[in-house]
Short mmCIF file of C-alpha atoms in Angstrom, two decimals:
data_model
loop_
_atom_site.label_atom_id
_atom_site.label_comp_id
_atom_site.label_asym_id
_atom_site.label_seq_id
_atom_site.Cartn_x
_atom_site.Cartn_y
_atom_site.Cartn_z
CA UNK A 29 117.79 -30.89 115.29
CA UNK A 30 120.86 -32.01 116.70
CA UNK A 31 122.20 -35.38 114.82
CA UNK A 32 118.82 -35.11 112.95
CA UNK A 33 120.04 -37.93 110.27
CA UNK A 34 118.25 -41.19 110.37
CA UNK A 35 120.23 -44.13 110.43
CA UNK A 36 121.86 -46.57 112.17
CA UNK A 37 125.02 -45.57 112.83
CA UNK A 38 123.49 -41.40 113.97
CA UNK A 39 121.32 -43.67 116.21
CA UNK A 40 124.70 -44.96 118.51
CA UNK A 41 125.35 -41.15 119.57
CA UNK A 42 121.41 -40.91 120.57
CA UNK A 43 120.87 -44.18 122.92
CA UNK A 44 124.71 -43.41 124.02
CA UNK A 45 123.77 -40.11 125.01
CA UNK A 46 119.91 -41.23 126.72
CA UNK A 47 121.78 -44.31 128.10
CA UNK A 48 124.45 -42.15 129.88
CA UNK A 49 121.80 -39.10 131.05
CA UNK A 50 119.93 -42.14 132.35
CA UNK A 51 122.65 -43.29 134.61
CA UNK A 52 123.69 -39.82 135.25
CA UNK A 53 120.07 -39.34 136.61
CA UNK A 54 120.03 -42.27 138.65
CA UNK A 55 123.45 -41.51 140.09
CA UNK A 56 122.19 -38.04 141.29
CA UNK A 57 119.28 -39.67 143.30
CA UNK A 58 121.32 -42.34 144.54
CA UNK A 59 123.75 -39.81 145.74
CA UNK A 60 121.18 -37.27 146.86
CA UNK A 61 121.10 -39.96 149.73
CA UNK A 62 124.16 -41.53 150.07
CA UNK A 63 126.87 -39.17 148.88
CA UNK A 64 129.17 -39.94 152.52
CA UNK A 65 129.07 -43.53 151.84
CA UNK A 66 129.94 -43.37 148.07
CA UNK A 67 132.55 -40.72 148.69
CA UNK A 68 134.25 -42.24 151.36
CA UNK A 69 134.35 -45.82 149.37
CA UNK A 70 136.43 -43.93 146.50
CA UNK A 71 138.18 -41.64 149.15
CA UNK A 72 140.53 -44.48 150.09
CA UNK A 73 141.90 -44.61 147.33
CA UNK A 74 143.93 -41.04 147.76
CA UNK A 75 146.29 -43.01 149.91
CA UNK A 76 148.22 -44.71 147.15
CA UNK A 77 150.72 -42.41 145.73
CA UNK A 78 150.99 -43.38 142.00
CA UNK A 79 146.85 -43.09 141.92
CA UNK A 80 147.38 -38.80 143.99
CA UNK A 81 149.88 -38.01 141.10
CA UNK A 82 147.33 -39.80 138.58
CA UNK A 83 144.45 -37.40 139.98
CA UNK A 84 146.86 -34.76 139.95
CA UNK A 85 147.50 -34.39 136.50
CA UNK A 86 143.48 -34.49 135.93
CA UNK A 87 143.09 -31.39 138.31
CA UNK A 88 145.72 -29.43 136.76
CA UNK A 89 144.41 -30.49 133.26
CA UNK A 90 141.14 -29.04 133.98
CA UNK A 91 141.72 -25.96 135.87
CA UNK A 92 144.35 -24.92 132.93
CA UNK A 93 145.19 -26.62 130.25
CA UNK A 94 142.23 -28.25 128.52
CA UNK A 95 139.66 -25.35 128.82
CA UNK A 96 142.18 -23.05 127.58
CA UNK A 97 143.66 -25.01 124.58
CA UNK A 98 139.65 -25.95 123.93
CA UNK A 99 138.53 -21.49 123.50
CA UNK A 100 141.94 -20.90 121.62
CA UNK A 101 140.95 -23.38 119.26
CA UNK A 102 137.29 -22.63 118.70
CA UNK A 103 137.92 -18.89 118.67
CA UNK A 104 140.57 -19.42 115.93
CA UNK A 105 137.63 -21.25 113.40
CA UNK A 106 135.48 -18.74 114.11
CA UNK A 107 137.97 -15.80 112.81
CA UNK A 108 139.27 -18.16 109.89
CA UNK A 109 135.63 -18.97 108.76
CA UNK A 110 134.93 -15.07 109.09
CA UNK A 111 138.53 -14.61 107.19
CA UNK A 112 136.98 -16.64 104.42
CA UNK A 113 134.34 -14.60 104.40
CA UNK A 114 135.92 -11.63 104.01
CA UNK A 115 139.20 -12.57 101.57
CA UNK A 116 139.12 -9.87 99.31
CA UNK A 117 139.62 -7.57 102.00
CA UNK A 118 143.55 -7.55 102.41
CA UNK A 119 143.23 -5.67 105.38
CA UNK A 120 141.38 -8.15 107.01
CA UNK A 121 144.47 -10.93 106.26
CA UNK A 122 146.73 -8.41 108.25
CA UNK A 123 144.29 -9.02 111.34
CA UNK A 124 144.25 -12.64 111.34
CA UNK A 125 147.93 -12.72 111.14
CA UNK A 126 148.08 -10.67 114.61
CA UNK A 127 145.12 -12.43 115.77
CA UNK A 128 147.71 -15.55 115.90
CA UNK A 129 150.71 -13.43 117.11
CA UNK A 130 148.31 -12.36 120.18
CA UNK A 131 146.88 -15.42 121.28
CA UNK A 132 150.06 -17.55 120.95
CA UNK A 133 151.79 -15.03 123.16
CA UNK A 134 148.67 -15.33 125.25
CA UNK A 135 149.26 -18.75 125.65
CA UNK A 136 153.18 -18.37 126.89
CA UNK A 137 151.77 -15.84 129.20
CA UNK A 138 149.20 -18.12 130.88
CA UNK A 139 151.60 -21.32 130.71
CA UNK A 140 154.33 -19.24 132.51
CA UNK A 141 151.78 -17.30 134.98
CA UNK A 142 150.36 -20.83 135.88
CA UNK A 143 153.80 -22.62 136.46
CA UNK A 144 154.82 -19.54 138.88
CA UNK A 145 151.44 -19.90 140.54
CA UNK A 146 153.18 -23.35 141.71
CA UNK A 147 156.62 -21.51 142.95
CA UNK A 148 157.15 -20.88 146.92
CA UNK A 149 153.53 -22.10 148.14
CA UNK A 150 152.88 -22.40 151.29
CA UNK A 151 148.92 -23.59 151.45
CA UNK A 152 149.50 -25.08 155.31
CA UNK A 153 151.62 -27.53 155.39
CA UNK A 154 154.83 -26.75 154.82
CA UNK A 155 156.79 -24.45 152.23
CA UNK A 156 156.25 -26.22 148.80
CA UNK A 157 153.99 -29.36 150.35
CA UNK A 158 150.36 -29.63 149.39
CA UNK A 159 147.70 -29.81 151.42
CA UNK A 160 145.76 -31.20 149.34
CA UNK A 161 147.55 -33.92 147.07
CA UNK A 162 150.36 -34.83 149.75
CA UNK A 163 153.42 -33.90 147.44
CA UNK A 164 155.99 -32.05 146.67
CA UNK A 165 155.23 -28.99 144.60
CA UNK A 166 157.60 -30.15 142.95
CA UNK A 167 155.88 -32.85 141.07
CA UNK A 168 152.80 -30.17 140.53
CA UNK A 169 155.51 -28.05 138.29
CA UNK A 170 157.06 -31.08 136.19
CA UNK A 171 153.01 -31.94 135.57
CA UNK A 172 152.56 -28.34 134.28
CA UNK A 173 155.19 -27.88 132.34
CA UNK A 174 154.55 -31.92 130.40
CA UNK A 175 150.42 -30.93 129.77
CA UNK A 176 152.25 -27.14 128.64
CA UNK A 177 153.97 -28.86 126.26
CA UNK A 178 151.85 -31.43 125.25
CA UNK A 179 148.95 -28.77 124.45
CA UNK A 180 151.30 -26.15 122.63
CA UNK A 181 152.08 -28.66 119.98
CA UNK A 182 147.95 -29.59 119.89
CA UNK A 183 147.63 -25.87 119.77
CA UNK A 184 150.65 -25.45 116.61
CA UNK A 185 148.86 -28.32 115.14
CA UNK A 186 145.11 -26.91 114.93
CA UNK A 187 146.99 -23.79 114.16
CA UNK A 188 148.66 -24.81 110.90
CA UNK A 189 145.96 -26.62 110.12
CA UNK A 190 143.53 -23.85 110.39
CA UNK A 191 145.89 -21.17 108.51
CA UNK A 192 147.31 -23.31 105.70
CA UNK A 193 144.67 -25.92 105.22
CA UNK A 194 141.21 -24.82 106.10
CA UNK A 195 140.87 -21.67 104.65
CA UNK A 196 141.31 -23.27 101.87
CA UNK A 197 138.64 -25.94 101.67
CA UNK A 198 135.34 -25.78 99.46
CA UNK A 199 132.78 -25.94 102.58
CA UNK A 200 133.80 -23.09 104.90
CA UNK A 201 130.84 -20.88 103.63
CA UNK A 202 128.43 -23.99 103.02
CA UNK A 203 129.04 -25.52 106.02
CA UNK A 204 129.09 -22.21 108.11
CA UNK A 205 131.77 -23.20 110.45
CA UNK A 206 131.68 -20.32 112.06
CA UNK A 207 128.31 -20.80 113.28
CA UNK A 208 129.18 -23.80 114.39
CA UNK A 209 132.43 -22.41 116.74
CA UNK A 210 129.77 -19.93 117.71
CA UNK A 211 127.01 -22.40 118.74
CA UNK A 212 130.17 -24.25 120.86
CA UNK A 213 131.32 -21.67 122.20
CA UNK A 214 127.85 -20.33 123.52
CA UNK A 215 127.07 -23.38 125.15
CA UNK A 216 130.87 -24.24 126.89
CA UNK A 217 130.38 -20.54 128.03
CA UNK A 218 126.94 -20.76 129.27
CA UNK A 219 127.43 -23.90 130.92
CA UNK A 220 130.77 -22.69 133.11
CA UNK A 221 128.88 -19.22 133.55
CA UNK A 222 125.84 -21.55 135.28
CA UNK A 223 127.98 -23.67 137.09
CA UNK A 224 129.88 -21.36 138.79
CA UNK A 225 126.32 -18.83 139.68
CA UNK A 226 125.64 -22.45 141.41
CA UNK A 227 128.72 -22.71 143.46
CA UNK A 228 128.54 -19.47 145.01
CA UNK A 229 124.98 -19.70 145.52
CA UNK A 230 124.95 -22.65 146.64
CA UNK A 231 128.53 -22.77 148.78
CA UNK A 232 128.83 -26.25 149.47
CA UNK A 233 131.54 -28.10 151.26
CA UNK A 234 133.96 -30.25 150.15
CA UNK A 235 134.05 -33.56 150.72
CA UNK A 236 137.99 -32.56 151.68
CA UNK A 237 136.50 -30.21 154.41
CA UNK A 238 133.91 -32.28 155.89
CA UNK A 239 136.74 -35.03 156.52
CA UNK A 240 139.71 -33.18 157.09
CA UNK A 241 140.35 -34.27 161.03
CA UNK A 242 140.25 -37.74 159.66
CA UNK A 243 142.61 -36.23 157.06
CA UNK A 244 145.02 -34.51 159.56
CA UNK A 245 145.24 -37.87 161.52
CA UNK A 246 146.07 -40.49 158.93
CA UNK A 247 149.81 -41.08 158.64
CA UNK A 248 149.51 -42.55 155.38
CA UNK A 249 148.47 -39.12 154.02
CA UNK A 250 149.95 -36.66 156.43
CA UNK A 251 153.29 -36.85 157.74
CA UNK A 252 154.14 -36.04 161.19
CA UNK A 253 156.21 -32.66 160.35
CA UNK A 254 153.62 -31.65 158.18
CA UNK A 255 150.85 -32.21 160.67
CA UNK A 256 152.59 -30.25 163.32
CA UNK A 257 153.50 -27.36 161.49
CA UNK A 258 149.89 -26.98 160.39
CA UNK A 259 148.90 -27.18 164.15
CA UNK A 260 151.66 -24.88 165.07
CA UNK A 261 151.66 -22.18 162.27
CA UNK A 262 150.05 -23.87 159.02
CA UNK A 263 146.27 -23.14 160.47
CA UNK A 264 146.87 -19.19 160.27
CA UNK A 265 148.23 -19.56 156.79
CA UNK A 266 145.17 -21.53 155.33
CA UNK A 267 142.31 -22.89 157.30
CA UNK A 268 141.29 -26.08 155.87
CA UNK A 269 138.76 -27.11 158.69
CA UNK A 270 136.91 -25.73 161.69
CA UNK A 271 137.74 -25.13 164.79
CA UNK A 272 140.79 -22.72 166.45
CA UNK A 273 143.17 -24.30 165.23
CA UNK A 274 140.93 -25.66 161.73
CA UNK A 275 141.67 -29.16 162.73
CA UNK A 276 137.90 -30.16 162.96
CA UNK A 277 136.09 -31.37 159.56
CA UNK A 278 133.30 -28.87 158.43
CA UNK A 279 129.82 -30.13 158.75
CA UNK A 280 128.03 -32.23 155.64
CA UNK A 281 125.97 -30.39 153.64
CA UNK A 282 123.25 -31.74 151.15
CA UNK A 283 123.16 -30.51 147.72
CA UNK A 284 119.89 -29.38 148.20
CA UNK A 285 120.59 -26.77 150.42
CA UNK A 286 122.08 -22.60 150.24
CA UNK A 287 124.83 -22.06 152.71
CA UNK A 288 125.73 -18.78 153.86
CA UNK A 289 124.05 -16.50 151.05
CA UNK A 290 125.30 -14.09 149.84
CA UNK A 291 128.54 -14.07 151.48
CA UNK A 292 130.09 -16.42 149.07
CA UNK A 293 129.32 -13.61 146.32
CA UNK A 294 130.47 -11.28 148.66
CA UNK A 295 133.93 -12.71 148.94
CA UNK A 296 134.01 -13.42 145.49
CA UNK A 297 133.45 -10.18 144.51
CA UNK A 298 135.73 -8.02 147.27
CA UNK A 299 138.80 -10.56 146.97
CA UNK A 300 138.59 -11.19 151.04
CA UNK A 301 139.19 -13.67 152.67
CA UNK A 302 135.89 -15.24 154.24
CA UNK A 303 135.07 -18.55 155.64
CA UNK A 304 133.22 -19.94 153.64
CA UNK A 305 133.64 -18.39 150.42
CA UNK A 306 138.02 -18.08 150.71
CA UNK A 307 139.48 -19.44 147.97
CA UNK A 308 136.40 -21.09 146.69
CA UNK A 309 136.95 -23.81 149.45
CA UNK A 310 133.19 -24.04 149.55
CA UNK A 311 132.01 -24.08 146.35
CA UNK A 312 131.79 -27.63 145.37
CA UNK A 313 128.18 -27.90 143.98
CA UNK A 314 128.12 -28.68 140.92
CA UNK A 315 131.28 -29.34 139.39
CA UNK A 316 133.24 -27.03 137.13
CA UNK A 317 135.95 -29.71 135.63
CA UNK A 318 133.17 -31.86 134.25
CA UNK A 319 131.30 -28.49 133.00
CA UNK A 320 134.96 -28.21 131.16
CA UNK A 321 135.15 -31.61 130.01
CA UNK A 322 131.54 -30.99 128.11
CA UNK A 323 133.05 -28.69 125.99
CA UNK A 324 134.75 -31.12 123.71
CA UNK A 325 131.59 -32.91 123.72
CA UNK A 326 129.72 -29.70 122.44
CA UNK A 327 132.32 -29.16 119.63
CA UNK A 328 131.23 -32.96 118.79
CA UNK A 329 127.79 -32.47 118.76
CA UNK A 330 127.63 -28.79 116.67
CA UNK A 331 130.81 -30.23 114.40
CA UNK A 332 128.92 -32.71 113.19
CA UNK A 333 128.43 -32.74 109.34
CA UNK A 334 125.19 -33.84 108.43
CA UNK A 335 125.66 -34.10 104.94
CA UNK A 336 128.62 -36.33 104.98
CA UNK A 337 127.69 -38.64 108.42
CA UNK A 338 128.54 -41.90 106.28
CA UNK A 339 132.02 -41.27 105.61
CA UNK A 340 132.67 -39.21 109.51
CA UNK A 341 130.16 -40.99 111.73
CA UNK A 342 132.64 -44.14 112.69
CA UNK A 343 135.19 -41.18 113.13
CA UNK A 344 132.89 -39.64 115.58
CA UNK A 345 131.97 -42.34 117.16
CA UNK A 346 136.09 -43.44 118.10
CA UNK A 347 135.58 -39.43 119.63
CA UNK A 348 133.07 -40.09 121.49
CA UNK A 349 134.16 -43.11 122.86
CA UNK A 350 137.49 -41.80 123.93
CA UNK A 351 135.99 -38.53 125.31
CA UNK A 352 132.87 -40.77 127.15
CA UNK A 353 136.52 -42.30 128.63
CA UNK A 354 137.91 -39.19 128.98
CA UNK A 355 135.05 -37.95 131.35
CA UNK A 356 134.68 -41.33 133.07
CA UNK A 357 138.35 -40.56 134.42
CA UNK A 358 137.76 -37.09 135.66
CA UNK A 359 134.56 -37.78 137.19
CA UNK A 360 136.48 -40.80 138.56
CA UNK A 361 139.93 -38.51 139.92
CA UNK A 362 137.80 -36.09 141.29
CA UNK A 363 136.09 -38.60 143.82
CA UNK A 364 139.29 -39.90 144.71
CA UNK A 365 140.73 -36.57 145.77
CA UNK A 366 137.67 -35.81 147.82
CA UNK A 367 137.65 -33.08 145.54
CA UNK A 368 133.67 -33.15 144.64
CA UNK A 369 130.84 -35.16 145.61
CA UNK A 370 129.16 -37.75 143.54
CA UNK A 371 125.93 -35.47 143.47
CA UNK A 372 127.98 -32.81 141.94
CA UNK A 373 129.11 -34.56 139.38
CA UNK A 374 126.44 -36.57 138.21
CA UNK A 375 124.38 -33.49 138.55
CA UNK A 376 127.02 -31.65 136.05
CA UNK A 377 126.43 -34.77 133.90
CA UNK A 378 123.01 -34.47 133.60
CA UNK A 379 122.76 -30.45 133.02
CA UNK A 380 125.58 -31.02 130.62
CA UNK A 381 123.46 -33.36 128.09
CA UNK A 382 120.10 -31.07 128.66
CA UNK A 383 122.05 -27.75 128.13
CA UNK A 384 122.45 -27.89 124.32
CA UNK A 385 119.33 -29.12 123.31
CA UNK A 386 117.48 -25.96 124.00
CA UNK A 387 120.42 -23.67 123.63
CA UNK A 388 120.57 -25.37 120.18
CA UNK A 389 117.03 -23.67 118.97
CA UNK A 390 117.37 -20.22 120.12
CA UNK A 391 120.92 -19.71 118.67
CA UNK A 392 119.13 -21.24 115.09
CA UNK A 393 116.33 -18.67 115.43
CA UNK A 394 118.78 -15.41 116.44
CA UNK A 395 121.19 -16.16 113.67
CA UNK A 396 119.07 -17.37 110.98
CA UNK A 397 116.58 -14.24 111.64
CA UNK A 398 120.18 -12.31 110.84
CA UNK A 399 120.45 -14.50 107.90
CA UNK A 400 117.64 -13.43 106.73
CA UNK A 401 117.08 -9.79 107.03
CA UNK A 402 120.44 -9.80 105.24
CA UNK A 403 119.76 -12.26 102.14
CA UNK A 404 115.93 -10.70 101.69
CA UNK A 405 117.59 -7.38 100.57
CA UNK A 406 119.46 -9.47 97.76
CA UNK A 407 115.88 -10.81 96.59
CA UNK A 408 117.20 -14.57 97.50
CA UNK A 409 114.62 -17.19 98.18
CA UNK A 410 114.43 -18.84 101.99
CA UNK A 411 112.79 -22.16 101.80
CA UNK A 412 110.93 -23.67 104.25
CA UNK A 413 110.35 -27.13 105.60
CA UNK A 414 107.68 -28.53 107.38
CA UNK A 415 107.64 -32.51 108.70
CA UNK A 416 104.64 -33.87 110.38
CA UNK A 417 105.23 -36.96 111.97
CA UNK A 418 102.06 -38.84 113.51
CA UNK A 419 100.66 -36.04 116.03
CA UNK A 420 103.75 -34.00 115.95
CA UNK A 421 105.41 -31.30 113.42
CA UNK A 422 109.22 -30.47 112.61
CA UNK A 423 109.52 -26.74 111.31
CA UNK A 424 113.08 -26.07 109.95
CA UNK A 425 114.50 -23.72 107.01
CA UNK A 426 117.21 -25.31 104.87
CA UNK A 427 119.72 -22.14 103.47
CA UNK A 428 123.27 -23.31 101.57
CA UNK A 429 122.72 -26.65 102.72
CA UNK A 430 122.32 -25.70 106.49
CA UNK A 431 119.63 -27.00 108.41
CA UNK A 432 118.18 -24.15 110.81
CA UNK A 433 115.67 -25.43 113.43
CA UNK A 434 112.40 -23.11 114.16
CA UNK A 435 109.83 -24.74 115.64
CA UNK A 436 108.29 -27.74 117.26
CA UNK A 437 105.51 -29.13 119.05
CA UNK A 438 105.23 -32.54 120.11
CA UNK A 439 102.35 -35.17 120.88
CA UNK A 440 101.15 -32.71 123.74
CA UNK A 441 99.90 -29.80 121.36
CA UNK A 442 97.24 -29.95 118.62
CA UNK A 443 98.55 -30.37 115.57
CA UNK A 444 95.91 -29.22 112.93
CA UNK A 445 95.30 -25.96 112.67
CA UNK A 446 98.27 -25.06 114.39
CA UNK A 447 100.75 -25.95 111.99
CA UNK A 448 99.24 -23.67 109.26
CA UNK A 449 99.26 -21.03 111.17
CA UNK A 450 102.30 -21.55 112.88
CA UNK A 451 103.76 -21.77 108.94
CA UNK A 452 101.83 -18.05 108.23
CA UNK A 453 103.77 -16.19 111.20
CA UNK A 454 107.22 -18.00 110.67
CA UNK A 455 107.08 -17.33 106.86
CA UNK A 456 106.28 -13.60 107.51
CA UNK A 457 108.87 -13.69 110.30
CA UNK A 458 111.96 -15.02 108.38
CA UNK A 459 111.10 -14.00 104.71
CA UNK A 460 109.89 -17.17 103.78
CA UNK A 461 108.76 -17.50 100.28
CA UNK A 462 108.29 -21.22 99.52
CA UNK A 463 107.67 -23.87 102.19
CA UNK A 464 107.35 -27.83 101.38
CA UNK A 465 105.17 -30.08 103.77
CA UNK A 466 106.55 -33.79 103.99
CA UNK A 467 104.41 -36.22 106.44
CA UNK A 468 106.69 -38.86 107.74
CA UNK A 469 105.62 -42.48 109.38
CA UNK A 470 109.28 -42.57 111.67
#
């Protein structure tokens, strides 16, 4: 069970989490109905400049620099804990040594593709302008190359730390860190993989689309030059709205409903251009920078040492906090830029909190059934244990200190009866030789 430790401090990170899913929920009804009004109260915002190169730096974080700093990172405890593992082998030291040399010069290689990806755009209005932050490209480039730097020394840091440090700590095995990068990993995956089946499925408008003659005409945004070259030239170069000359908004679209299907897969999938589909310009539902954001909170959740919550708990906690922040500001930014609707966010939110919890179990079950075939051929005990807890029962199996969840049934399913014979096809299952029954009052 995820933060499965009673206490009081364990309990912050539960009524934080049900607190926030609650308002999540709430704000996905709320903007189920009212997603023009709320997006065009935050909208207004885009026309101060300090608050578009604020937003700026959010959008560029997301679509580069934090998802790819976050795999780098999780990957790399994964092959250290497996390195640990495996330390007598010394051929096995020579592949973690080019494991480094490849992803580092991975990482130049995506920095420097993603700068030039920035070099000599033209997206419609005007050599080096964008279209959709009102700027210079210029100021797009010094962003990139301050979060580049800023996330290759993060990226050193976890790296010497990992090599020179880590490997060499007590609780690699015990706390089978490596199942815990795996567990991480699965779930940032699986979420991004789910978001984006949505947005092409779904091919919703942006809120950028659905205003962009209002767009086109406010001089506080748009300059004249830009406008007319647009108008004049821009429009072939990249439609942004409807119409001949794509100076027309797009029409609103609900959440709720599929737009074009399948062309948006279609397009995806051939590399043409299509409207929708081009560029992704209508695939806004739900959001794949928040999906991003979760992440970190996933490495929170599955990082968390159970056996030593007293002395990291307030550390987690001051994590949480700052990435709760953290999200608060891109959900926040990517209103302002008309970049995403409310509903997409808040519906990100709440699939984001509901998308570990059963992920959690099934990853427990596939790996410890591994576990197991492999430790029953070395005639090692598995122990079992079951908690009942009023009309409810807890089935876990505890091996080097690791707490692998099994089975559950709550207040819904009879209890007696089932239990025991729940207990008989588990223990046969996973090699279980000794089980331990504990009925608790909480």
């Amino acid at each position: 069970m995820i933060f499965s430790k009673s206490n009081a401090q364990v309990r912050i990170f539960k009524y934080a989490l049900a607190v926030w899913f609650t308002i999540s929920l709430i704000q996905f009804v709320a903007a189920t109905f009212f997603d023009q009004e709320i997006n065009k109260f935050f909208g207004e915002l885009m026309e101060y400049r300090w608050i578009r190169i604020f937003a700026w730096i959010f959008e560029n974080s997301g679509d580069m620099a934090q998802p790819v700093l976050f795999y780098f990172v999780i990957f790399t405890i994964f092959f250290e804990s497996i390195y640990v593992y495996c330390k007598k082998n010394n051929k096995f030291h020579i592949w973690i040594w080019i494991y480094y040399i490849f992803i580092f010069l991975t990482w130049i290689y995506v920095h420097v593709k993603n700068y030039f990806s920035f070099v000599g755009i033209d997206d419609g209005f005007g050599p080096d302008i964008s279209a959709w932050f009102f700027e210079s490209y210029e100021i797009c480039r010094y962003i990139v190359i301050a979060l580049a730097i800023v996330d290759t020394i993060i990226l050193l840091a976890f790296f010497y730390y990992l090599r020179f440090k880590f490997v060499k700590r007590k609780d690699v095995i015990e706390n089978a860190y490596w199942l815990k990068s795996l567990k991480t990993f699965i779930s940032a995956a699986g979420l991004t993989l789910i978001v984006w089946v949505l947005k092409l499925t779904f091919l919703r408008p942006y809120y950028y689309q659905t205003d962009f003659d209002n767009i086109l005409n406010n001089e506080n945004l748009v300059k004249q030059e830009w406008k007319d070259y647009y108008l004049n030239e821009g429009h072939n170069i990249m439609k942004w709205g409807k119409g001949l000359l794509g100076n027309y908004g797009s029409k609103f679209v609900p959440w709720f409903e599929i737009t074009d299907f399948p062309n948006g897969w279609k397009n995806f999938i051939s590399g043409e251009r299509g409207d929708p589909g081009y560029n992704f310009l209508y695939a806004d539902f739900p959001s794949g920078h928040m999906a991003s954001t979760y992440s970190v909170f996933y490495a929170l959740v599955f990082f968390y040492d159970k056996k030593l919550h007293q002395n990291y708990t307030k550390r987690y906690i001051a994590l949480f906090c700052f990435w709760m922040f953290y999200l608060n500001l891109v959900l926040s930014t990517q209103l302002i830029t008309k970049t995403h609707w409310l509903s997409d966010l808040s519906f990100t939110n709440v699939l984001g909190v509901l998308w570990p919890l059963g992920l959690y179990k099934i990853i427990n079950k596939i790996v410890f059934k591994i576990i197991c075939k492999k430790i029953s051929k070395n005639n090692i005990q598995v122990k079992g244990l079951v908690i009942i807890r009023n009309k409810s029962y807890h089935l876990m199996v505890i091996h080097n200190g690791n707490v692998y969840d099994l089975a559950s049934a709550g207040i819904f399913f009879p209890v007696i009866g089932k239990v025991n014979k729940k207990i008989e096809i588990l223990m046969k299952k996973y090699y279980i030789k000794e089980i331990k029954t504990v009925e608790s009052k909480e």
